[in-house]
Tab-separated table of C-alpha atoms in Angstrom:
chain	number	residue	atom	x	y	z
Q	1	MET	CA	-24.038	25.694	-25.808
Q	2	PHE	CA	-21.567	25.917	-29.154
Q	3	ARG	CA	-19.947	28.788	-28.030
Q	4	ILE	CA	-19.250	26.779	-24.777
Q	5	ALA	CA	-18.082	23.988	-25.861
Q	6	LYS	CA	-15.947	25.189	-27.388
Q	7	ASN	CA	-15.151	27.821	-25.132
Q	8	LEU	CA	-14.050	24.847	-23.100
Q	9	VAL	CA	-11.881	22.587	-25.373
Q	10	ARG	CA	-9.785	26.198	-25.193
Q	11	THR	CA	-9.197	26.062	-21.525
Q	12	PHE	CA	-8.935	22.712	-21.338
Q	13	GLU	CA	-5.748	23.018	-24.517
Q	14	GLN	CA	-4.762	25.897	-22.726
Q	15	SER	CA	-4.040	23.777	-19.414
Q	16	VAL	CA	-1.978	21.604	-20.836
Q	17	GLN	CA	0.283	24.058	-23.336
Q	18	ASP	CA	-0.032	25.103	-19.863
Q	19	THR	CA	1.493	22.254	-17.527
Q	20	LEU	CA	3.852	21.326	-20.107
Q	21	ALA	CA	5.451	24.187	-20.445
Q	22	PHE	CA	5.693	24.357	-16.846
Q	23	SER	CA	7.553	20.965	-17.540
Q	24	GLN	CA	9.747	22.235	-19.835
Q	25	ASP	CA	10.620	24.903	-18.240
Q	26	SER	CA	14.235	24.417	-16.714
Q	27	GLY	CA	14.146	26.708	-13.696
Q	28	SER	CA	11.409	24.662	-12.200
Q	29	LEU	CA	10.438	21.495	-11.419
Q	30	ASP	CA	8.890	18.374	-13.055
Q	31	ALA	CA	5.177	18.180	-11.737
Q	32	PHE	CA	5.709	14.338	-11.950
Q	33	PHE	CA	8.462	14.546	-9.216
Q	34	GLN	CA	6.749	17.441	-6.673
Q	35	SER	CA	5.504	14.814	-4.086
Q	36	ILE	CA	8.882	14.655	-2.860
Q	37	PRO	CA	9.238	16.664	-0.203
Q	38	PRO	CA	11.997	20.150	-0.711
Q	39	ASN	CA	14.602	18.949	1.654
Q	40	LEU	CA	15.579	15.898	0.380
Q	41	LEU	CA	16.527	17.929	-3.049
Q	42	SER	CA	17.965	20.444	-0.863
Q	43	ALA	CA	21.649	18.960	-1.063
Q	44	GLN	CA	21.383	17.994	-5.376
Q	45	LEU	CA	19.331	21.586	-6.200
Q	46	ALA	CA	22.349	23.793	-3.832
Q	47	PRO	CA	24.404	25.532	-6.250
Q	48	PRO	CA	28.320	23.644	-6.029
Q	49	ALA	CA	31.204	25.677	-4.712
Q	50	GLN	CA	33.297	25.742	-7.261
Q	51	ALA	CA	33.452	26.741	-10.571
Q	52	VAL	CA	31.558	24.471	-13.375
Q	53	PRO	CA	32.663	24.596	-16.622
Q	54	GLU	CA	30.924	26.550	-19.113
Q	55	GLY	CA	28.766	22.491	-20.759
Q	56	ALA	CA	27.571	22.704	-17.412
Q	57	LYS	CA	25.713	25.801	-16.140
Q	58	HIS	CA	22.626	26.009	-18.041
Q	59	THR	CA	21.520	21.720	-17.574
Q	60	ASN	CA	17.666	21.081	-16.679
Q	61	MET	CA	17.427	20.750	-13.401
Q	62	ASN	CA	14.844	18.176	-14.298
Q	63	GLU	CA	17.953	16.256	-15.969
Q	64	THR	CA	20.369	16.377	-13.113
Q	65	LEU	CA	17.401	15.694	-10.210
Q	66	ALA	CA	18.301	11.503	-9.285
Q	67	GLY	CA	18.090	9.366	-6.979
Q	68	LEU	CA	19.348	5.719	-6.350
Q	69	ARG	CA	17.482	3.367	-8.201
Q	70	ILE	CA	16.819	-0.048	-7.602
Q	71	VAL	CA	17.715	-1.936	-10.240
Q	72	TRP	CA	17.873	-5.696	-8.939
Q	73	VAL	CA	15.416	-6.865	-5.971
Q	74	ASP	CA	15.691	-10.762	-3.677
Q	75	GLU	CA	13.409	-12.786	-4.112
Q	76	VAL	CA	12.313	-12.071	-0.482
Q	77	GLN	CA	12.200	-9.054	-0.491
Q	78	CYS	CA	9.247	-7.524	-0.481
Q	79	GLN	CA	9.392	-2.911	0.096
Q	80	VAL	CA	10.970	-1.686	-2.638
Q	81	GLN	CA	10.568	-2.574	-6.110
Q	82	SER	CA	12.936	-2.719	-9.335
Q	83	PHE	CA	12.869	-0.383	-12.081
Q	84	PHE	CA	9.479	1.964	-10.700
Q	85	ASP	CA	11.246	2.840	-6.976
Q	86	TYR	CA	14.660	5.581	-5.654
Q	87	ILE	CA	15.871	6.542	-2.737
Q	88	VAL	CA	16.008	10.040	-2.424
Q	89	GLY	CA	16.954	9.875	1.439
Q	90	PHE	CA	17.537	8.171	4.907
Q	91	ASN	CA	15.360	8.990	7.700
Q	92	ASP	CA	13.719	12.179	6.237
Q	93	ASP	CA	17.411	13.186	4.951
Q	94	PRO	CA	19.299	13.709	1.974
Q	95	VAL	CA	20.580	11.119	0.126
Q	96	PRO	CA	24.348	12.185	0.793
Q	97	VAL	CA	26.590	13.381	-1.706
Q	98	VAL	CA	29.544	14.805	-3.457
Q	99	SER	CA	30.885	16.561	-6.219
Q	100	ASN	CA	34.241	15.854	-8.849
Q	101	GLN	CA	35.889	18.478	-10.333
Q	102	HIS	CA	33.418	18.704	-12.891
Q	103	GLY	CA	30.702	19.808	-10.807
Q	104	PHE	CA	28.738	16.360	-10.742
Q	105	SER	CA	26.900	15.183	-8.267
Q	106	TYR	CA	26.858	11.484	-7.256
Q	107	PRO	CA	26.826	9.633	-4.049
Q	108	ASP	CA	28.679	8.994	-0.863
Q	109	TYR	CA	29.045	5.176	-0.295
Q	110	GLN	CA	31.192	6.181	2.560
Q	111	ARG	CA	28.391	7.720	5.031
Q	112	ILE	CA	25.867	5.939	3.942
Q	113	THR	CA	27.704	2.118	4.429
Q	114	SER	CA	28.355	3.429	7.613
Q	115	MET	CA	24.640	5.339	8.358
Q	116	PHE	CA	24.118	1.398	8.296
Q	117	ASN	CA	26.869	-0.055	10.435
Q	118	GLU	CA	24.961	2.776	13.156
Q	119	HIS	CA	21.891	1.583	12.930
Q	120	CYS	CA	22.576	-3.180	13.413
Q	121	GLY	CA	19.668	-4.263	14.775
Q	122	ARG	CA	17.166	-1.383	13.697
Q	123	THR	CA	15.650	-0.370	11.536
Q	124	VAL	CA	16.226	2.448	9.141
Q	125	LYS	CA	12.992	4.533	7.569
Q	126	VAL	CA	14.102	4.422	3.568
Q	127	ASN	CA	12.096	8.278	1.632
Q	128	VAL	CA	11.539	6.299	-1.736
Q	129	TRP	CA	9.761	8.026	-4.963
Q	130	CYS	CA	7.892	5.088	-7.044
Q	131	ALA	CA	7.544	6.321	-11.294
Q	132	LYS	CA	4.088	4.651	-10.767
Q	133	GLY	CA	2.412	8.666	-11.114
Q	134	GLY	CA	5.227	10.157	-8.897
Q	135	THR	CA	3.859	9.184	-5.485
Q	136	PHE	CA	5.992	9.335	-2.389
Q	137	ARG	CA	6.231	6.748	0.152
Q	138	ASP	CA	8.291	5.482	2.878
Q	139	GLU	CA	9.802	2.292	4.017
Q	140	TYR	CA	11.892	0.691	7.191
Q	141	LEU	CA	13.670	-2.003	6.599
Q	142	SER	CA	15.632	-3.895	9.227
Q	143	VAL	CA	19.128	-4.305	9.408
Q	144	ALA	CA	20.799	-7.301	10.685
Q	145	SER	CA	23.825	-7.471	11.887
Q	146	LYS	CA	26.239	-9.674	10.412
Q	147	ASP	CA	26.275	-13.332	11.956
Q	148	SER	CA	29.650	-14.542	13.052
Q	149	ASP	CA	29.122	-17.948	11.333
Q	150	HIS	CA	28.363	-16.276	8.186
Q	151	LEU	CA	31.408	-16.389	5.251
Q	152	ASP	CA	31.296	-13.868	2.794
Q	153	ASP	CA	33.095	-12.979	-0.582
Q	154	VAL	CA	36.242	-12.239	-0.170
Q	155	SER	CA	37.133	-10.118	-4.132
Q	156	LEU	CA	40.875	-10.165	-4.902
Q	157	ASN	CA	41.356	-7.075	-6.235
Q	158	HIS	CA	43.188	-5.379	-2.458
Q	159	ASP	CA	41.061	-1.785	-3.471
Q	160	GLU	CA	37.773	-3.584	-3.208
Q	161	ARG	CA	38.003	-5.072	0.088
Q	162	LYS	CA	37.568	-2.131	1.822
Q	163	SER	CA	36.573	1.965	1.204
Q	164	PRO	CA	39.435	4.332	1.046
Q	165	SER	CA	37.871	5.258	4.511
Q	166	GLY	CA	38.098	1.253	5.712
Q	167	GLU	CA	34.541	1.097	6.138
Q	168	THR	CA	33.703	-2.310	6.006
Q	169	HIS	CA	30.248	-4.127	5.899
Q	170	GLN	CA	29.006	-4.875	9.069
Q	171	PHE	CA	25.118	-5.709	8.278
Q	172	GLN	CA	23.499	-7.898	6.403
Q	173	ALA	CA	22.326	-7.491	2.723
Q	174	LEU	CA	19.907	-5.692	2.689
Q	175	GLY	CA	18.246	-7.600	-0.382
Q	176	PHE	CA	18.622	-5.367	-3.872
Q	177	LYS	CA	21.311	-2.827	-5.523
Q	178	VAL	CA	21.156	0.360	-6.468
Q	179	GLN	CA	22.180	2.820	-9.409
Q	180	TRP	CA	22.467	6.322	-9.407
Q	181	THR	CA	19.912	7.138	-12.264
Q	182	PRO	CA	18.474	10.700	-12.534
Q	183	LEU	CA	14.919	10.475	-12.812
Q	184	ILE	CA	13.578	11.731	-15.993
Q	185	ALA	CA	14.725	8.236	-16.841
Q	186	SER	CA	11.317	6.774	-15.646
Q	187	THR	CA	9.479	9.470	-17.966
Q	188	PHE	CA	11.408	6.863	-20.778
Q	189	THR	CA	7.996	5.189	-21.386
Q	190	TYR	CA	6.217	4.474	-24.593
Q	191	HIS	CA	2.556	3.972	-24.942
Q	192	ILE	CA	0.563	1.491	-26.668
Q	193	LEU	CA	-1.903	3.363	-27.948
Q	194	ASN	CA	-3.739	0.870	-30.437
Q	195	VAL	CA	-2.784	-1.955	-33.683
Q	196	ASN	CA	-2.515	-1.095	-36.500
Q	197	ILE	CA	-1.580	-3.881	-38.630
Q	198	PRO	CA	-3.252	-6.843	-38.550
Q	199	GLU	CA	-1.640	-10.666	-37.495
Q	200	GLY	CA	1.646	-7.199	-36.892
Q	201	PRO	CA	4.008	-7.802	-35.216
Q	202	ALA	CA	2.408	-6.450	-32.178
Q	203	GLN	CA	-0.822	-8.054	-32.672
Q	204	LEU	CA	1.465	-11.711	-32.675
Q	205	ALA	CA	2.691	-10.634	-29.931
Q	206	GLY	CA	0.248	-9.740	-27.069
Q	207	LEU	CA	0.768	-5.920	-26.847
Q	208	VAL	CA	-2.720	-4.693	-25.024
Q	209	PRO	CA	-3.773	-0.861	-26.231
Q	210	ASP	CA	-4.210	1.570	-23.853
Q	211	GLU	CA	-2.756	-1.586	-20.310
Q	212	ASP	CA	0.950	-2.029	-22.193
Q	213	TYR	CA	3.693	-0.002	-21.650
Q	214	ILE	CA	7.010	-0.308	-23.439
Q	215	ILE	CA	10.194	0.186	-20.919
Q	216	GLY	CA	12.649	-0.433	-21.204
Q	217	CYS	CA	14.814	-2.938	-24.394
Q	218	GLN	CA	17.191	-5.634	-25.214
Q	219	ASP	CA	20.825	-4.176	-24.490
Q	220	GLY	CA	19.342	-0.746	-22.908
Q	221	LEU	CA	18.564	0.379	-26.303
Q	222	LEU	CA	15.769	2.728	-24.870
Q	223	ALA	CA	17.964	3.975	-21.555
Q	224	THR	CA	18.350	7.207	-23.059
Q	225	GLY	CA	14.788	7.920	-23.795
Q	226	GLY	CA	13.647	9.886	-26.929
Q	227	GLU	CA	10.058	10.975	-28.817
Q	228	THR	CA	11.473	8.857	-32.016
Q	229	LEU	CA	14.602	6.111	-30.394
Q	230	LEU	CA	11.302	3.334	-30.328
Q	231	GLN	CA	11.016	4.158	-34.244
Q	232	ASP	CA	15.051	3.938	-34.987
Q	233	ILE	CA	15.316	0.964	-32.608
Q	234	VAL	CA	12.666	-1.221	-34.720
Q	235	ARG	CA	13.473	-0.244	-38.247
Q	236	SER	CA	17.445	-0.890	-37.152
Q	237	ARG	CA	15.907	-4.570	-36.494
Q	238	ALA	CA	13.983	-4.789	-39.414
Q	239	ASN	CA	13.608	-9.642	-40.036
Q	240	HIS	CA	15.225	-9.809	-36.492
Q	241	ASP	CA	14.145	-10.301	-33.320
Q	242	LEU	CA	13.696	-7.172	-30.928
Q	243	VAL	CA	12.931	-7.776	-26.357
Q	244	LEU	CA	10.737	-5.665	-24.657
Q	245	TYR	CA	10.047	-4.949	-21.863
Q	246	VAL	CA	6.637	-4.225	-20.992
Q	247	TYR	CA	4.496	-2.697	-18.407
Q	248	ASN	CA	0.855	-3.578	-17.855
Q	249	LYS	CA	-1.261	-1.144	-15.747
Q	250	VAL	CA	-3.938	-3.660	-15.157
Q	251	SER	CA	-1.981	-6.499	-13.661
Q	252	ASP	CA	0.706	-4.109	-12.362
Q	253	CYS	CA	3.269	-6.327	-13.651
Q	254	VAL	CA	6.396	-6.167	-16.185
Q	255	ARG	CA	7.064	-9.378	-19.356
Q	256	PRO	CA	9.180	-9.811	-21.657
Q	257	VAL	CA	8.207	-9.254	-25.852
Q	258	SER	CA	10.051	-11.310	-28.141
Q	259	VAL	CA	8.776	-8.841	-30.914
Q	260	HIS	CA	9.486	-10.584	-34.333
Q	261	ILE	CA	9.821	-7.393	-37.428
Q	262	GLY	CA	8.832	-7.857	-40.764
Q	263	PRO	CA	10.941	-6.957	-43.324
Q	264	ASP	CA	9.276	-3.077	-43.585
Q	265	GLY	CA	10.739	-2.006	-40.030
Q	266	ARG	CA	7.187	-1.690	-38.211
Q	267	LEU	CA	5.958	-2.203	-35.088
Q	268	GLY	CA	1.994	-2.193	-36.605
Q	269	CYS	CA	0.890	-0.341	-33.528
Q	270	ASN	CA	1.041	3.700	-32.591
Q	271	VAL	CA	2.557	4.345	-29.212
Q	272	GLY	CA	2.438	7.696	-27.085
Q	273	TYR	CA	5.438	9.141	-25.319
Q	274	GLY	CA	5.599	12.242	-22.862
Q	275	PHE	CA	4.457	13.935	-20.103
Q	276	LEU	CA	0.805	12.696	-20.834
Q	277	HIS	CA	1.542	8.882	-21.641
Q	278	ARG	CA	3.709	8.076	-18.155
Q	279	ILE	CA	3.067	5.081	-16.218
Q	280	PRO	CA	-0.114	6.185	-13.871
Q	281	THR	CA	-0.431	5.215	-10.665
Q	282	VAL	CA	-1.534	0.875	-9.254
Q	283	LYS	CA	-5.141	2.126	-8.171
Q	284	GLN	CA	-5.884	-0.204	-5.063
Q	285	GLN	CA	-8.543	-2.260	-4.580
Q	286	ARG	CA	-10.892	-0.644	-2.052
Q	287	PRO	CA	-11.621	-3.906	0.702
Q	288	GLN	CA	-15.555	-3.619	-0.295
Q	289	GLN	CA	-14.708	-3.659	-3.764
Q	290	VAL	CA	-12.936	-7.133	-3.586
Q	291	GLN	CA	-16.441	-8.624	-1.873
Q	292	GLN	CA	-18.509	-7.172	-4.472
Q	293	GLN	CA	-16.612	-8.664	-7.332
Q	294	GLN	CA	-16.597	-12.127	-5.500
Q	295	GLN	CA	-20.170	-11.749	-4.712
Q	296	GLN	CA	-20.022	-10.864	-8.987
Q	297	GLN	CA	-18.204	-14.233	-9.609
Q	298	GLN	CA	-20.574	-17.111	-6.917
Q	299	GLN	CA	-23.399	-15.123	-9.037
Q	300	GLN	CA	-22.094	-16.092	-12.270
Q	301	HIS	CA	-21.294	-19.598	-11.144
Q	302	GLY	CA	-24.851	-20.830	-10.664
Q	303	ASP	CA	-26.635	-20.402	-7.287
Q	304	ALA	CA	-24.643	-23.321	-5.535
Q	305	VAL	CA	-25.911	-23.652	-2.785
Q	306	SER	CA	-22.386	-22.760	0.008
Q	307	PHE	CA	-22.147	-25.255	3.551
Q	308	PRO	CA	-20.593	-24.340	6.301
Q	309	ALA	CA	-16.548	-25.855	6.565
Q	310	GLU	CA	-16.877	-29.103	8.506
Q	311	SER	CA	-14.493	-29.481	11.743
Q	312	GLU	CA	-12.189	-32.423	11.486
Q	313	SER	CA	-13.883	-34.671	13.519
Q	314	ALA	CA	-17.657	-34.648	12.040
Q	315	PHE	CA	-17.580	-37.698	11.090
Q	316	VAL	CA	-18.882	-38.515	6.911
Q	317	PRO	CA	-19.350	-41.689	6.014
Q	318	SER	CA	-17.601	-43.247	3.190
Q	319	ALA	CA	-18.873	-46.607	0.783
Q	320	PHE	CA	-19.522	-49.543	3.060
Q	321	THR	CA	-17.837	-52.260	1.403
Q	322	ALA	CA	-19.048	-55.494	3.281
Q	323	PRO	CA	-16.185	-57.703	5.560
Q	324	PRO	CA	-14.616	-60.700	3.501
Q	325	VAL	CA	-16.766	-64.002	4.408
Q	326	VAL	CA	-14.689	-66.016	7.173
Q	327	ALA	CA	-14.487	-69.817	7.529
Q	328	LYS	CA	-17.181	-71.123	10.004
Q	329	LYS	CA	-16.194	-72.826	13.312
Q	330	LYS	CA	-17.507	-75.710	13.959
Q	331	GLY	CA	-19.758	-75.517	16.769
Q	332	LYS	CA	-23.844	-74.587	17.800
Q	333	ASN	CA	-25.468	-73.818	15.023
Q	334	LYS	CA	-26.939	-69.759	15.058
Q	335	LYS	CA	-28.717	-68.605	13.023
Q	336	ALA	CA	-26.930	-66.599	10.086
Q	337	THR	CA	-27.233	-62.516	10.355
Q	338	GLN	CA	-26.853	-60.432	7.356
Q	339	PRO	CA	-24.841	-57.947	7.237
Q	340	LEU	CA	-25.942	-54.635	8.750
Q	341	ALA	CA	-25.887	-52.191	4.615
Q	342	MET	CA	-24.903	-48.653	5.217
Q	343	ASP	CA	-29.275	-47.983	5.442
Q	344	ASP	CA	-29.765	-50.440	8.643
Q	345	TYR	CA	-26.592	-48.355	10.170
Q	346	PHE	CA	-28.648	-45.052	9.657
Q	347	ASN	CA	-32.196	-46.856	10.541
Q	348	GLU	CA	-31.151	-47.724	14.228
Q	349	GLY	CA	-33.140	-46.627	17.093
Q	350	ARG	CA	-36.557	-45.007	14.212
Q	351	ASP	CA	-39.575	-45.913	16.024
Q	352	ASN	CA	-40.917	-48.429	14.243
Q	353	SER	CA	-44.657	-47.974	15.312
Q	354	SER	CA	-45.556	-47.776	12.170
Q	355	ALA	CA	-45.081	-51.428	11.217
Q	356	PRO	CA	-47.410	-54.104	11.724
Q	357	LYS	CA	-46.296	-55.733	15.182
Q	358	PRO	CA	-47.011	-59.557	15.647
Q	359	THR	CA	-50.386	-60.811	17.506
Q	360	GLU	CA	-50.768	-63.896	20.197
Q	361	SER	CA	-52.686	-65.101	17.281
Q	362	ASP	CA	-49.678	-65.131	15.175
Q	363	LEU	CA	-47.437	-67.212	17.116
Q	364	PRO	CA	-47.426	-71.016	16.575
Q	365	ALA	CA	-48.267	-72.656	18.996
Q	366	PRO	CA	-46.162	-74.263	21.825
Q	367	PRO	CA	-46.535	-78.173	21.770
Q	368	PRO	CA	-47.807	-80.211	24.391
Q	369	ARG	CA	-46.045	-81.368	27.418
Q	370	LYS	CA	-45.452	-84.782	27.639
Q	371	GLN	CA	-47.668	-86.302	31.409
Q	372	PRO	CA	-45.304	-88.180	34.020
Q	373	SER	CA	-46.073	-91.571	33.556
Q	374	SER	CA	-47.342	-93.698	36.654
Q	375	ASP	CA	-45.757	-97.131	36.495
């Protein structure tokens, strides 16, 4: 039995080592990027026609693979997410790229602008790769034509007013900004494993073990990545405050965290870096799970009886108040009647057969009639 368990451990370790070796191989695509269709990467994987300097010949393919990273999103744009989403194609075609004299590729923004101008009044299929688990999806963006009454900001720089080909934007803003960034930059994350210093900087800042990932730092200090980069930055900020951008996989949100580093230059937590500590895929709850959670919450709040919602036309009696006393007018005397109380209002029409009814014996005798006098 012990030999079987030992062999299973060896098999698991070997599979992890093979996966890491496969990801680090410069001639193979990282497993994190394999969800992208190959046709969307062909433009970047194809060797350039012109000669490339020796320094760029033996570069890792995973380090040069890039996309249009979403770096800013307007509050009304809900189709893409900043930092995590990369645009890797349009209408199932790769992002048009050109190469400079040094052999490095960058987007052909003129062709991208022309493509959006041709699709004014229609939709564009945007191929998006997400760093949350390395997933791939398609989004359809509506391209609206510019309103003739809308005024745009005009730059004083002549080069920024028009592109070299004279191409101008004929469509409205899409609600996000992009930057040409390598896909490998999304893997520069540091996973919070545990807190090892009680009342330390990490605990006081509210970092949650196993749930939080450090994905950025103030002034872009973590942009280049590296296993020891976070440690070096924390040590250099001893006795100072450091702003970290932390992603939580449970709430699926990013929050800024201000950490005060002590004189020893320690963050107060263990972190993991590398293939096994990348941001996982967001788990979407099914409708059945949502209903079960709601039922559990109702049971925790008690066995309260739930009544159906009342319609707007339903009569809801409020607290009854007696009308103000009004001075009586002089005239014939009438019996004073007390205002009906709320209970009398609801008792109207009720059968009062159980109450005793007056009989003829209880009624007073009528007065005797006067006999006419005979004069």
